GROMACS .gro file of C-alpha atoms in nm:
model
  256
    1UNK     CA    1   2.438   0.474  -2.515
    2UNK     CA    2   2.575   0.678  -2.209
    3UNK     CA    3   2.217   0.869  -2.153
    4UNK     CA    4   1.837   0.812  -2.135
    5UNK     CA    5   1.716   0.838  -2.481
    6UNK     CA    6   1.350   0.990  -2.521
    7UNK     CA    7   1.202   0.923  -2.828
    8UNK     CA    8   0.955   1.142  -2.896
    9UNK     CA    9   0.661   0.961  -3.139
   10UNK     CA   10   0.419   1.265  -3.142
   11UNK     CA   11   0.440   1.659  -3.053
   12UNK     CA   12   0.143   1.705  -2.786
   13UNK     CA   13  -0.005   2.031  -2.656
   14UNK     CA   14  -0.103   1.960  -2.294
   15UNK     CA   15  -0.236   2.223  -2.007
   16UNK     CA   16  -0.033   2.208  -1.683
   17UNK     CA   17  -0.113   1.824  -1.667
   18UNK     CA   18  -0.066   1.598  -1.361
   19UNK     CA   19   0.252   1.358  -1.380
   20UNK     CA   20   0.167   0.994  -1.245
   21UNK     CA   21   0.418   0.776  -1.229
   22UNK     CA   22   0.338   0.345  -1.210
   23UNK     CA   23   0.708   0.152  -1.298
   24UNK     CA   24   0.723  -0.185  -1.174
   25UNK     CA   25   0.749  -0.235  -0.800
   26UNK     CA   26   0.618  -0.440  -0.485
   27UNK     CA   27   0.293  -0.611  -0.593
   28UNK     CA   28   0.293  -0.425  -0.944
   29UNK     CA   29   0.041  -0.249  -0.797
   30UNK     CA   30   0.114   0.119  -0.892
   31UNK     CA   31   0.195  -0.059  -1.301
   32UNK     CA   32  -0.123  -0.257  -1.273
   33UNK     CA   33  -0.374   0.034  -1.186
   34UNK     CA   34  -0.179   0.267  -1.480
   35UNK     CA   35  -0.209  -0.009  -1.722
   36UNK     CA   36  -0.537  -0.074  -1.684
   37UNK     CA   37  -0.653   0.381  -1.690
   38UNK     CA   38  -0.453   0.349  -2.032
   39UNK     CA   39  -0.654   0.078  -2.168
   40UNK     CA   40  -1.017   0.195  -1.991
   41UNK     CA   41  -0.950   0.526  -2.118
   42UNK     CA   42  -0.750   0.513  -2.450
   43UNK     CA   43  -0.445   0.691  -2.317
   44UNK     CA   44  -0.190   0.799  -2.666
   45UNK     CA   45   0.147   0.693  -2.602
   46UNK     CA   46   0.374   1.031  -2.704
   47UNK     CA   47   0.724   0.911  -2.606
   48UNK     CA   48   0.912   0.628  -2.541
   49UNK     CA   49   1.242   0.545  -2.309
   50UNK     CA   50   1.544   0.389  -2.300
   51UNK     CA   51   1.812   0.331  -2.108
   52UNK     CA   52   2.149   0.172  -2.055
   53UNK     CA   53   2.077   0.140  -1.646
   54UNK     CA   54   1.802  -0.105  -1.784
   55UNK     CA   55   1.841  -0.484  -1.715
   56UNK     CA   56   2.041  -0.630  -2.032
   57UNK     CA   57   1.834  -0.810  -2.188
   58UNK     CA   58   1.516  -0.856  -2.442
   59UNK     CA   59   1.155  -1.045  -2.399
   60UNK     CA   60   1.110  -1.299  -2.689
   61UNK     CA   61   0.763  -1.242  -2.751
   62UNK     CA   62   0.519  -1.379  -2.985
   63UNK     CA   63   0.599  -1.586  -3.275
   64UNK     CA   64   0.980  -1.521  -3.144
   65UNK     CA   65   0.956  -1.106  -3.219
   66UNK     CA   66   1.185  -0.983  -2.943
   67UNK     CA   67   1.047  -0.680  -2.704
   68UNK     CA   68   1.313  -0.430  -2.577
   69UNK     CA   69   1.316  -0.328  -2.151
   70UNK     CA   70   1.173   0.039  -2.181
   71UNK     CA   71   0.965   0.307  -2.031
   72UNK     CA   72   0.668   0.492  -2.183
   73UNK     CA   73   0.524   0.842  -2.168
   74UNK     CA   74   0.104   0.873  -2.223
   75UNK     CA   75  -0.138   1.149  -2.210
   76UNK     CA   76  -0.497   1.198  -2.144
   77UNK     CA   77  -0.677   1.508  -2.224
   78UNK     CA   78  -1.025   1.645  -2.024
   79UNK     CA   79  -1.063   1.375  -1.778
   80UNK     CA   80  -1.302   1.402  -1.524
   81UNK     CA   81  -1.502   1.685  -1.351
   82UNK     CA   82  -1.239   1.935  -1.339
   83UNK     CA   83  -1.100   1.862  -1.733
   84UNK     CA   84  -0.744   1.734  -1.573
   85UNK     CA   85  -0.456   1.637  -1.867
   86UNK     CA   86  -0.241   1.354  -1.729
   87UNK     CA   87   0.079   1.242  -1.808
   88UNK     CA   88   0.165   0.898  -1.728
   89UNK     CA   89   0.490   0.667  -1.705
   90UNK     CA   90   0.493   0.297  -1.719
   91UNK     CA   91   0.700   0.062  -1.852
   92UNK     CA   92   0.817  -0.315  -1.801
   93UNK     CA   93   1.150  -0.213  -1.597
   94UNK     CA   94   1.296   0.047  -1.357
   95UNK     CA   95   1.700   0.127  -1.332
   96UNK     CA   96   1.913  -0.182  -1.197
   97UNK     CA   97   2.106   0.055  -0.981
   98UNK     CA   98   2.099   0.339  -0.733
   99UNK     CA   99   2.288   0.575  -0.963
  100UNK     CA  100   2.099   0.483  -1.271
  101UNK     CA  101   1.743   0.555  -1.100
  102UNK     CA  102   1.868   0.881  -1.006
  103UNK     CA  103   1.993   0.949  -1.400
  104UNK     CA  104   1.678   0.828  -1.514
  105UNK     CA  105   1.413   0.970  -1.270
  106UNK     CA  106   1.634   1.352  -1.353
  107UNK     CA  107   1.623   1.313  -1.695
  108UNK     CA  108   1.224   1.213  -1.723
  109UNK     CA  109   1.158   1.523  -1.511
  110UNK     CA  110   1.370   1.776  -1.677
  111UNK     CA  111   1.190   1.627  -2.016
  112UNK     CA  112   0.871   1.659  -1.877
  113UNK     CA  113   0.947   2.083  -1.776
  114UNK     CA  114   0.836   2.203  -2.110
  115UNK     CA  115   0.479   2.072  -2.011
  116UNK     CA  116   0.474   2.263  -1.688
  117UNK     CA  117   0.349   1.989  -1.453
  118UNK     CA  118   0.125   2.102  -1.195
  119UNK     CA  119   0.181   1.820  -0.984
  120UNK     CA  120   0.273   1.460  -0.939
  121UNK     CA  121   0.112   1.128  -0.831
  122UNK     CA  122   0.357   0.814  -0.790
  123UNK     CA  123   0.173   0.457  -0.693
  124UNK     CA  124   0.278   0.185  -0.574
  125UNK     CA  125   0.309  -0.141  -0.387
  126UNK     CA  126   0.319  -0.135   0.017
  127UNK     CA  127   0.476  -0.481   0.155
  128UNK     CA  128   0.286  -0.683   0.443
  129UNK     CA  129   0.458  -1.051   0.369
  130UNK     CA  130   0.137  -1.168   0.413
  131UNK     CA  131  -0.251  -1.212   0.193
  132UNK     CA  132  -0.447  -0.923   0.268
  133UNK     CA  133  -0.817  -0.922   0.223
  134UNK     CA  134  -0.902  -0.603   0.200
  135UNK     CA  135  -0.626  -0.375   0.087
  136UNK     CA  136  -0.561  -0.045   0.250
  137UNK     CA  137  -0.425   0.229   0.065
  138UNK     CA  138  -0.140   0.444   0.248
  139UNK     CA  139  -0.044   0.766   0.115
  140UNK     CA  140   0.285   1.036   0.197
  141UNK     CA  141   0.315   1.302   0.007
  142UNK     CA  142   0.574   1.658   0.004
  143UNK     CA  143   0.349   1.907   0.195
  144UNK     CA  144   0.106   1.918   0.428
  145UNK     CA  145  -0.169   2.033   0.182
  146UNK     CA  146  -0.116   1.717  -0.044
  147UNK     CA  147  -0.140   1.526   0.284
  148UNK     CA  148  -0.456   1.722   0.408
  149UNK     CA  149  -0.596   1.604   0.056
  150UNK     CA  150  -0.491   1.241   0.123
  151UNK     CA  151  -0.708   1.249   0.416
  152UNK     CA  152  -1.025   1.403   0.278
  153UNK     CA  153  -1.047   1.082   0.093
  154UNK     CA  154  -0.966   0.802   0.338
  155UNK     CA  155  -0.646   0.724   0.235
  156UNK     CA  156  -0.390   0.660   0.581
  157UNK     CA  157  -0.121   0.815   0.615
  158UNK     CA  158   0.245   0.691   0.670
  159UNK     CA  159   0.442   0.846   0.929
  160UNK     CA  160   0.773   0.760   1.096
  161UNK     CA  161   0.765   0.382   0.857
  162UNK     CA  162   1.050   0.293   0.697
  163UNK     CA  163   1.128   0.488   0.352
  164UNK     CA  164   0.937   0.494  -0.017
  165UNK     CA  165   1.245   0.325  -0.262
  166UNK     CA  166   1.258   0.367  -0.661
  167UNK     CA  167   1.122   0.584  -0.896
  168UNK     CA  168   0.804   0.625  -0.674
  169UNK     CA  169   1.021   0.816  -0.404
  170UNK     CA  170   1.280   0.986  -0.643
  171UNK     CA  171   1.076   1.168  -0.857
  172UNK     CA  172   0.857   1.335  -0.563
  173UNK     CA  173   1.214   1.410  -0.421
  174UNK     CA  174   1.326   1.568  -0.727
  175UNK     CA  175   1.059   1.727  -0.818
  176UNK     CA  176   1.023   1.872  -0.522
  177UNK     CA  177   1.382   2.007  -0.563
  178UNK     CA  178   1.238   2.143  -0.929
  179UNK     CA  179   0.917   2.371  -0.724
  180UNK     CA  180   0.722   2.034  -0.792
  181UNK     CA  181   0.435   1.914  -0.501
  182UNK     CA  182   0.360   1.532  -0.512
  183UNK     CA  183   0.199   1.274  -0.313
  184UNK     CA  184   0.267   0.879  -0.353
  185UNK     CA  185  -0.005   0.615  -0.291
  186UNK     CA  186   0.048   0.269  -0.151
  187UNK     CA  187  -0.114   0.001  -0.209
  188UNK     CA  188  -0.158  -0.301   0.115
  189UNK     CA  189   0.022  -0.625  -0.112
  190UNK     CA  190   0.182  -0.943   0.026
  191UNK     CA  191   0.469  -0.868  -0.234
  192UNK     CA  192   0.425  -1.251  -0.411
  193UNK     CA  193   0.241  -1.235  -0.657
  194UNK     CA  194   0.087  -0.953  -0.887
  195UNK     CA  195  -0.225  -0.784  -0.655
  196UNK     CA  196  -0.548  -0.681  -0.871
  197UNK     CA  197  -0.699  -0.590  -0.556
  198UNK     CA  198  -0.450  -0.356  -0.417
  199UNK     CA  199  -0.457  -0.194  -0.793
  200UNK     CA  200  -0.837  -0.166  -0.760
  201UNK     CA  201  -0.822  -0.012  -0.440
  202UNK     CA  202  -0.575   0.204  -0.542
  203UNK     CA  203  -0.752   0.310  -0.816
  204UNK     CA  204  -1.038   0.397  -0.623
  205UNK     CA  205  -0.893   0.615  -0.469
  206UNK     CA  206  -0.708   0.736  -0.714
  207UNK     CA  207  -0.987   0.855  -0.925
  208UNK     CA  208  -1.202   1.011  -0.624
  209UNK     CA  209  -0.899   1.249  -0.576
  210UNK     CA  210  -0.887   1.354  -0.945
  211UNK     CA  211  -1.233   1.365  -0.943
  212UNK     CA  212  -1.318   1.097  -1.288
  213UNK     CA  213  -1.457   0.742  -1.318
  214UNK     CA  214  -1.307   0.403  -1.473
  215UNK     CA  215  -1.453   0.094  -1.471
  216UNK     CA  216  -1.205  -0.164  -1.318
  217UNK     CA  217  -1.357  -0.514  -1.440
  218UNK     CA  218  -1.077  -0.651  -1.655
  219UNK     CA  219  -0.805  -0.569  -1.414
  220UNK     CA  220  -0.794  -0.921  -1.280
  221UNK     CA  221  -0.721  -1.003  -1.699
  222UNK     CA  222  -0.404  -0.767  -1.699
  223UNK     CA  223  -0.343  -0.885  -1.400
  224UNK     CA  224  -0.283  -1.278  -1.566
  225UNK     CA  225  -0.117  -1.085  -1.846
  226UNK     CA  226   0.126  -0.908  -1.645
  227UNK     CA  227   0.235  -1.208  -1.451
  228UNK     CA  228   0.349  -1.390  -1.755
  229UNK     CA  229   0.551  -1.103  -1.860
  230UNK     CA  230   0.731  -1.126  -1.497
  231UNK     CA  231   0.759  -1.533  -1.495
  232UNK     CA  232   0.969  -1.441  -1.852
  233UNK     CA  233   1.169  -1.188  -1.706
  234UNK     CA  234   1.291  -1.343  -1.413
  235UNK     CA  235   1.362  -1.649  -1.579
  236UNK     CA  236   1.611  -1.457  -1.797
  237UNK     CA  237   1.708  -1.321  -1.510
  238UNK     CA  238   1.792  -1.614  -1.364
  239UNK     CA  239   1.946  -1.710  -1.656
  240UNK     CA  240   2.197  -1.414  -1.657
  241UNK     CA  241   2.297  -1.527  -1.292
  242UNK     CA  242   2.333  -1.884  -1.393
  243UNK     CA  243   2.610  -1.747  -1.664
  244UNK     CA  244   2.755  -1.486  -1.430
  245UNK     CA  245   2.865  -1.756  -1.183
  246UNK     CA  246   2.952  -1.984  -1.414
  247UNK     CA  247   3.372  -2.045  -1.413
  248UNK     CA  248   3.534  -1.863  -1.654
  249UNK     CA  249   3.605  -2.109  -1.973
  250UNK     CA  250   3.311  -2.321  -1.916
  251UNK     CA  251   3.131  -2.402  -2.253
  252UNK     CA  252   2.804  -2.232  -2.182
  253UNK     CA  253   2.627  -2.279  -2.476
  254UNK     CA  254   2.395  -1.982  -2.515
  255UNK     CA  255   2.242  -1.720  -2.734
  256UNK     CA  256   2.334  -1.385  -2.647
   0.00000   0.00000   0.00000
C-alpha cells in the first residue's frame, strides 16, 4: 500500500460542516475530549483510514481478535444553537514520520473538499512536565478573527512559544494553503499520563465556542480505557525496538 486508503462505510450529505481534528498527542488530550463528544452525542462513523506511515503493528484485543492502527472519520448533524455539522478525526495512531504526516494530513484534507469545510478545529495536548491543577486552555489559530474568537471565550493565547507539531499543526497549515481558516486548542497536561482534566477543560471550551452542551461525567472512564490501549501499544513498541537491536542471527523467537 503506497497511499492513504479511505474507506468510505456510508455516503453522507453534510452542510459546510466544521473539521475537528483529535489524533493522539501530548496528554491525549485533544483524542480524549473527541472520544468522549462521539460517545455523549452518538457521532456515525462514515469513513475509515489507513496507512502505510502507520506504526507496524496490530493490538491483540479481546479474546485474542487483533485491532489494526487506523484513523476514523465521524459526523454530527444539527448540534447546538446554531445547527453546526461536524466532522471529526480520531484514531489510535498518527504518521511515524515527518513525510508520512504530511502525506496523510494532504490526503484527509483533499478527501474532506467535496464537503466544503467551513472551518477547522485541531485539539490537543500543551506540555508543562509538571501536575497541573487546574488546566488552562491555550489557543493559536490562522487569522486574527479566529484569534479574536479565542479570546471572547477565555481561552489564552500563544504567542512567540515554541511551535504546534503533528497533525494538529499540519492540517491548519494546509488548510490554510487550501482557503481553509482554523484555530488549534491546547490543553495545560504534564505529558505522563492520559489528562481527563485537560480534556474537560478543553471541552468546555470547546463547546461554548460552537455554541452546544455535553455532559462530561464519564470522561475520567475513557480516560482508564484509553490508558490501557497506550500501556499495549508501547509495550509492542518496545517490543519492536527490543528486535531491531537485536544482532543479526540471534534466535528471537517471536510472532510476527
Amino acid at each position: 500500500m503506497k497511499y492513504t486508503e479511505i474507506n468510505v462505510l456510508e455516503e453522507i450529505e453534510v452542510i459546510n460542516p466544521i473539521f475537528i481534528e483529535a489524533l493522539p498527542g501530548l496528554g491525549h488530550v485533544g483524542k480524549l475530549a473527541a472520544d468522549h463528544l462521539i460517545d455523549e452525542l452518538e457521532a456515525v462513523k462514515f469513513a475509515e483510514i489507513y496507512s502505510p506511515s502507520f506504526p507496524p503493528q496490530v493490538f491483540v484485543g479481546n479474546e485474542g481478535i487483533i485491532e489494526s492502527m487506523i484513523n476514523e472519520l465521524y459526523y454530527i448533524k444539527d448540534l447546538g444553537e446554531d445547527n453546526l455539522d461536524i466532522i471529526l478525526l480520531v484514531g489510535n495512531t498518527q504518521g511515524l514520520s515527518p513525510e508520512a504526516q504530511y502525506m496523510l494530513c494532504k490526503d484527509i484534507l483533499e478527501f474532506l473538499e467535496k464537503f466544503e469545510i467551513s472551518s477547522i478545529y485541531t485539539l490537543g495536548g500543551l506540555p508543562t512536565g509538571k501536575p497541573v491543577e487546574d488546566p488552562q486552555i491555550f489557543g493559536a489559530a490562522t487569522c486574527e478573527e479566529n484569534i479574536k474568537k479565542l479570546e471572547e471565550v477565555g481561552i489564552n493565547i500563544r504567542s512567540n512559544d515554541g511551535g504546534i507539531v503533528g497533525a494538529s499543526g499540519l492540517f491548519l497549515s494546509i488548510g490554510k494553503r487550501k482557503g481553509l481558516e482554523g484555530s488549534c486548542l491546547m490543553g495545560e497536561t504534564s505529558g505522563y499520563f492520559i489528562d481527563a482534566e485537560a480534556a474537560e477543560a478543553m471541552l468546555n471550551k470547546l463547546t461554548e465556542l460552537l455554541k452546544f452542551d455535553v455532559n462530561t461525567d464519564k470522561l475520567d472512564e475513557k480516560a482508564k480505557e484509553i490508558r490501557e490501549m497506550l500501556e499495549k501499544a508501547q509495550k509492542m513498541e518496545q517490543e519492536l525496538l527490543n528486535r531491531s537491536s537485536a544482532s543479526e542471527g540471534d534466535d528471537l523467537r517471536y510472532i510476527g
